[in-house]
Coordinates of C-alpha atoms and ligand atoms in Angstrom, one line a residue:
X692 CA 127.3 91.6 85.6
X693 CA 127.3 91.9 81.8
X694 CA 124.0 91.9 80.0
X695 CA 124.9 88.6 78.3
X696 CA 125.4 86.7 81.5
X697 CA 122.6 87.7 83.8
X698 CA 119.2 86.2 84.2
X699 CA 116.5 88.9 84.9
X700 CA 113.1 87.9 86.1
X701 CA 110.4 90.4 85.1
X702 CA 107.4 89.8 87.5
X703 CA 104.2 91.0 85.8
X704 CA 105.5 90.8 82.2
X705 CA 102.0 90.9 80.8
X706 CA 101.0 94.2 82.3
X707 CA 101.6 97.6 80.8
X708 CA 104.8 98.2 82.8
X709 CA 106.1 94.7 82.6
X710 CA 105.7 94.4 78.9
X711 CA 107.4 97.7 78.4
X712 CA 110.3 96.5 80.5
X713 CA 110.6 93.3 78.5
X714 CA 110.6 95.3 75.2
X715 CA 113.3 97.6 76.6
X716 CA 115.5 94.9 78.0
X717 CA 115.2 92.9 74.8
X718 CA 116.1 96.0 72.7
X719 CA 119.2 96.5 75.0
X720 CA 120.4 93.0 74.2
X721 CA 119.4 91.1 77.4
X722 CA 119.2 87.5 76.3
X723 CA 118.1 85.8 79.5
X724 CA 114.7 87.3 80.5
X725 CA 112.6 85.1 82.7
X726 CA 108.8 85.5 82.6
X727 CA 106.0 83.3 83.7
X728 CA 102.3 83.6 83.2
X729 CA 99.9 84.2 86.1
X730 CA 98.1 80.9 85.2
X731 CA 101.4 79.1 85.9
X732 CA 102.5 81.1 89.0
X733 CA 100.3 83.0 91.4
X734 CA 102.6 85.5 93.2
X735 CA 100.1 85.8 96.1
X736 CA 100.9 82.1 96.8
X737 CA 104.0 82.2 99.1
X738 CA 105.1 78.6 98.6
X739 CA 104.7 78.6 94.8
X740 CA 106.6 81.9 94.6
X741 CA 109.4 80.6 96.8
X742 CA 109.6 77.3 94.9
X743 CA 109.8 79.1 91.5
X744 CA 112.5 81.5 92.7
X745 CA 114.6 78.7 94.3
X746 CA 114.4 76.7 91.1
X747 CA 115.1 79.5 88.7
X748 CA 117.5 81.4 90.8
X749 CA 117.5 84.6 88.7
X750 CA 120.4 87.1 89.2
X751 CA 118.1 90.1 89.2
X752 CA 114.4 90.8 89.6
X753 CA 112.2 93.7 88.5
X754 CA 108.8 93.6 90.4
X755 CA 106.2 95.1 88.1
X756 CA 103.5 92.7 89.2
X757 CA 100.6 94.3 91.1
X758 CA 96.9 94.6 91.3
X759 CA 96.3 98.1 89.9
X760 CA 93.4 100.3 88.9
X761 CA 92.1 103.8 88.8
X762 CA 90.4 105.8 91.5
X763 CA 87.1 103.9 91.4
X764 CA 88.8 100.4 91.5
X765 CA 90.9 101.5 94.4
X766 CA 87.9 102.9 96.3
X767 CA 85.7 99.9 95.6
X768 CA 88.2 97.0 96.4
X769 CA 90.5 98.3 99.1
X770 CA 90.7 94.8 100.8
X771 CA 92.0 93.2 97.6
X772 CA 94.3 96.1 96.8
X773 CA 95.9 95.8 100.2
X774 CA 96.0 92.1 100.6
X775 CA 97.1 91.1 97.0
X776 CA 99.8 93.8 96.8
X777 CA 101.2 93.1 100.2
X778 CA 101.3 89.4 99.4
X779 CA 103.1 90.0 96.1
X780 CA 105.6 92.3 97.7
X781 CA 106.3 90.0 100.7
X782 CA 106.5 86.8 98.7
X783 CA 108.7 88.1 95.9
X784 CA 111.1 90.1 98.1
X785 CA 111.5 87.5 100.8
X786 CA 111.6 84.7 98.2
X787 CA 114.3 86.6 96.3
X788 CA 116.4 86.9 99.5
X789 CA 116.0 83.2 100.2
X790 CA 117.0 82.3 96.6
X791 CA 120.1 84.4 96.8
X792 CA 119.0 87.1 94.4
X793 CA 121.5 90.0 94.8
X794 CA 119.6 92.7 93.1
X795 CA 115.9 93.6 93.0
X796 CA 114.0 96.7 91.8
X797 CA 110.5 97.1 93.3
X798 CA 107.9 99.4 91.5
X799 CA 105.6 101.5 93.6
X800 CA 103.6 104.6 93.0
X801 CA 103.5 108.4 93.8
X802 CA 100.4 107.7 95.9
X803 CA 102.7 106.5 98.7
X804 CA 103.2 110.2 99.7
X805 CA 101.0 112.2 102.1
X806 CA 98.0 113.9 100.5
X807 CA 99.2 117.3 101.8
X808 CA 102.9 116.8 101.0
X809 CA 104.7 120.0 99.8
X810 CA 104.8 120.0 96.0
X811 CA 106.8 118.9 94.1
X812 CA 107.1 115.9 96.4
X813 CA 110.5 114.8 97.3
X814 CA 111.4 111.3 98.5
X815 CA 111.8 112.5 102.1
X816 CA 108.1 113.3 102.4
X817 CA 107.4 109.6 102.9
X818 CA 105.4 109.0 106.2
X819 CA 105.2 112.6 107.2
X820 CA 101.3 112.8 107.0
X821 CA 98.0 111.1 106.2
X822 CA 97.5 109.4 102.8
X823 CA 94.9 110.2 100.2
X824 CA 91.8 108.1 101.3
X825 CA 90.8 106.9 97.8
X826 CA 94.1 104.9 97.4
X827 CA 95.2 104.4 101.0
X828 CA 95.1 100.5 100.7
X829 CA 97.3 100.4 97.6
X830 CA 99.7 103.0 99.0
X831 CA 100.1 101.1 102.3
X832 CA 101.0 97.9 100.3
X833 CA 103.5 99.9 98.2
X834 CA 105.0 101.5 101.3
X835 CA 105.4 98.1 102.8
X836 CA 107.2 96.8 99.7
X837 CA 109.6 99.8 99.7
X838 CA 110.3 99.3 103.3
X839 CA 110.9 95.5 102.8
X840 CA 113.5 96.4 100.2
X841 CA 115.1 99.0 102.5
X842 CA 115.3 96.7 105.5
X843 CA 116.5 93.6 103.6
X844 CA 119.2 95.8 102.2
X845 CA 120.1 97.3 105.5
X846 CA 120.1 94.0 107.4
X847 CA 121.4 91.6 104.8
X848 CA 123.4 93.8 102.4
X849 CA 121.4 92.8 99.3
X850 CA 120.8 95.5 96.7
X851 CA 117.0 95.7 96.9
X852 CA 115.7 99.2 96.0
X853 CA 112.5 100.9 94.6
X854 CA 111.3 103.4 92.1
X855 CA 108.1 105.4 92.6
X856 CA 106.6 106.5 89.2
X857 CA 104.0 109.2 88.8
X858 CA 100.7 108.3 86.9
X859 CA 101.7 106.1 83.9
X860 CA 100.1 105.5 80.5
X861 CA 100.9 103.9 77.2
X862 CA 100.2 100.8 75.1
X863 CA 98.9 97.7 76.7
X864 CA 96.9 99.6 79.4
X865 CA 93.6 98.4 80.9
X866 CA 90.7 100.1 79.2
X867 CA 87.9 98.9 81.6
X868 CA 85.2 101.6 81.5
X869 CA 85.0 102.0 85.3
X870 CA 88.1 100.4 86.8
X871 CA 90.9 101.9 84.6
X872 CA 93.1 104.9 85.2
X873 CA 92.0 108.2 83.7
X874 CA 93.9 108.1 80.4
X875 CA 92.7 104.7 79.2
X876 CA 89.3 105.4 80.6
X877 CA 88.9 108.6 78.7
X878 CA 90.5 107.3 75.5
X879 CA 87.8 104.6 75.4
X880 CA 85.0 107.0 76.3
X881 CA 86.0 109.6 73.7
X882 CA 86.7 107.0 71.1
X883 CA 83.3 105.4 71.6
X884 CA 81.5 108.8 71.7
X885 CA 83.2 109.8 68.4
X886 CA 82.1 106.5 66.8
X887 CA 78.5 106.9 68.0
X888 CA 78.4 110.5 67.1
X889 CA 77.5 111.7 70.6
X890 CA 77.3 115.4 71.3
X891 CA 78.9 115.3 74.8
X892 CA 81.3 113.3 77.0
X893 CA 81.1 113.3 80.8
X894 CA 84.4 113.1 82.8
X895 CA 84.5 112.3 86.5
X896 CA 85.1 114.8 89.2
X897 CA 85.5 118.6 88.9
X898 CA 88.2 118.5 86.2
X899 CA 90.5 120.6 88.4
X900 CA 92.9 118.0 89.9
X901 CA 96.4 118.3 88.6
X902 CA 98.2 115.1 87.5
X903 CA 101.7 114.4 86.1
X904 CA 101.8 111.7 83.4
X905 CA 104.8 109.6 82.3
X906 CA 104.8 107.4 79.3
X907 CA 105.6 103.8 80.2
X908 CA 108.6 103.6 77.9
X909 CA 110.2 106.5 79.7
X910 CA 109.6 104.6 83.0
X911 CA 111.2 101.5 81.5
X912 CA 114.2 103.5 80.5
X913 CA 114.4 104.8 84.1
X914 CA 114.3 101.3 85.5
X915 CA 117.0 100.1 83.1
X916 CA 119.2 102.9 84.2
X917 CA 118.5 102.2 87.9
X918 CA 119.5 98.6 87.7
X919 CA 122.9 99.6 86.5
X920 CA 123.6 102.1 89.3
X921 CA 126.1 100.7 91.7
X922 CA 124.7 102.2 94.9
X923 CA 121.2 103.4 94.1
X924 CA 119.0 105.3 96.5
X925 CA 116.6 103.1 98.6
X926 CA 113.7 104.7 96.6
X927 CA 113.6 107.3 93.9
X928 CA 110.8 109.3 92.2
X929 CA 110.2 109.1 88.4
X930 CA 108.0 111.8 86.9
X931 CA 107.8 113.8 83.7
X932 CA 108.0 117.2 85.4
X933 CA 104.8 118.4 83.5
X934 CA 101.4 118.8 85.0
X935 CA 97.9 119.2 83.5
X936 CA 94.5 119.5 84.9
X937 CA 92.0 116.7 84.2
X938 CA 90.0 119.1 82.1
X939 CA 93.1 119.9 80.0
X940 CA 93.9 116.2 79.7
X941 CA 90.3 115.5 78.5
X942 CA 90.7 118.2 75.8
X943 CA 93.9 116.6 74.6
X944 CA 92.3 113.2 74.4
X945 CA 89.3 114.7 72.6
X946 CA 91.7 116.2 70.1
X947 CA 93.7 112.9 69.7
X948 CA 90.5 110.9 69.2
X949 CA 88.9 113.5 66.9
X950 CA 85.9 114.1 69.2
X951 CA 84.5 117.6 68.7
X952 CA 81.5 117.7 71.0
X953 CA 81.1 119.1 74.5
X954 CA 83.0 117.9 77.6
X955 CA 81.0 118.0 80.8
X956 CA 82.3 117.3 84.4
X957 CA 80.5 115.2 87.0
X958 CA 81.4 116.5 90.4
X959 CA 79.4 113.7 92.1
X960 CA 82.4 111.5 91.3
X961 CA 85.6 111.7 93.4
X962 CA 88.5 113.9 92.4
X963 CA 91.1 112.1 94.6
X964 CA 94.2 114.0 95.6
X965 CA 94.2 117.6 94.3
X966 CA 97.8 117.5 93.1
X967 CA 100.8 115.0 93.3
X968 CA 103.7 116.4 91.3
X969 CA 106.9 114.5 91.9
X970 CA 110.4 116.0 92.5
X971 CA 112.4 113.7 90.2
X972 CA 115.7 115.5 90.8
X973 CA 117.5 112.4 92.1
X974 CA 116.5 110.3 89.1
X975 CA 117.5 113.1 86.7
X976 CA 120.9 113.3 88.4
X977 CA 121.3 109.7 87.3
X978 CA 121.2 110.9 83.7
X979 CA 117.6 110.0 83.0
X980 CA 115.4 112.4 81.0
X981 CA 111.9 111.5 79.8
X982 CA 111.6 111.7 76.1
X983 CA 107.9 111.4 75.2
X984 CA 105.8 114.5 75.6
X985 CA 102.1 114.1 76.6
X986 CA 100.6 115.2 73.3
X987 CA 102.7 112.8 71.2
X988 CA 102.3 110.0 73.8
X989 CA 98.6 110.4 73.8
X990 CA 98.4 110.2 70.0
X991 CA 100.5 107.1 70.0
X992 CA 98.4 105.5 72.8
X993 CA 95.1 106.3 71.0
X994 CA 96.5 104.6 67.9
X995 CA 97.5 101.6 70.1
X996 CA 94.0 101.5 71.6
X997 CA 92.4 101.5 68.1
X998 CA 94.7 98.6 67.1
X999 CA 94.1 96.7 70.3
X1000 CA 90.4 97.5 70.2
X1001 CA 90.2 96.3 66.6
X1002 CA 91.8 93.1 67.7
X1003 CA 88.9 92.8 70.2
X1004 CA 91.1 92.6 73.2
X1005 CA 88.8 94.6 75.5
Ligands
LIG1718 O1 93.8 107.9 87.0 P1 92.9 108.0 88.2 O2 91.9 107.0 88.3 O3 93.7 107.9 89.5 O4 92.2 109.4 88.2 P2 94.4 108.9 90.6 C1 92.8 110.7 88.0 C2 91.8 111.8 88.0 O5 91.0 111.7 86.8 C3 90.8 111.9 89.1 C4 89.6 111.9 87.1 O6 90.6 113.2 89.6 C5 89.5 111.4 88.5 O7 88.3 111.9 89.1 N1 88.8 111.3 86.0 C6 88.0 111.9 85.2 C7 88.8 109.9 85.8 N2 87.3 111.0 84.4 C8 87.8 109.8 84.7 C9 87.6 108.5 84.2 O8 86.8 108.2 83.3 N3 88.3 107.4 84.8 C10 89.2 107.7 85.8 N4 89.9 106.6 86.4 N5 89.4 108.9 86.3 C11 95.5 106.6 91.2 C12 95.4 105.6 92.2 O9 94.9 107.8 91.6 O10 96.9 107.0 90.9 C13 96.2 104.4 91.9 O11 94.0 105.3 92.4 C14 97.6 104.8 91.5 O12 96.3 103.6 93.1 C15 97.7 105.9 90.5 O13 98.4 105.2 92.6 C16 99.0 106.4 90.2 O14 95.6 109.6 90.0 O15 93.4 109.7 91.3

């Protein structure tokens, strides 16, 4: 279908990923992007979601709507993380099928893979071992979404498929001090420490876990590429290929925010999984290469935080 003639529904368009997708689709010339605010449509409401999809009948859907959060939010609210994310996946995927949607891309997360999976983690490591306990609830919901896509495709011939990004960051993130992911959490903490003139900043855990970070614009480019592939894999990893320890990340964020004091670890806080590097070979074979390095991406995200913070949005 040509870009001019298709109607694409971006579920979750206000979130960091959804808003990056809308920017990328718009830049590509897509003219019929469908988006609806949470106040007007609650995707955990099955009937409302079905009615919306039956009325609007989009040609394609990208599912970026989710309840997300960092390690502490995942650990504290597992019931909501499982229930809400399962409901969103089930309502949107089944509703899409009922509304005759031919193509749907579901967004998951690298935490779907077993904690002890061989690194870098390839797609076929799915369901080969126990999950990381701090995000088991979120992971189970995302595995269910991926499997719904796989099984609707297998049984009904619709092109429903998934992408599993590594840890994401970029403009429009959630900067809640306890519930955010590590990058926005630390940007805020270092920024505030710099403003107050503090002599030290404390980071959670031992600082030794390794994480792979991908800028959300690189993920948006991967999604746009995937929705053009004629016969895409059922699910495909999307990572940057680089890894840093949390201590190295903290040093980079200190540099980007201009904080010059001491960085201390707090091992009483959870580390989560020790490492989750993705093997993104399949995605790279589809001619996708991430373009934004971590240092540049952090500098840009810190600037976005300062702008968003100045606008009093947090
Ligand atoms: O980003 P994050 O919360 O999630 O934490 P995960 C990454 C690492 O950073 C952990 C450490 O080892 C944390 O202990 N860390 C240090 C901090 N200081 C902080 C801080 O101030 N805030 C936060 N949040 N972390 C998430 C899952 O796991 O990965 C999600 O919980 C999702 O469900 C996401 O799957 C991709 O990488 O551990």
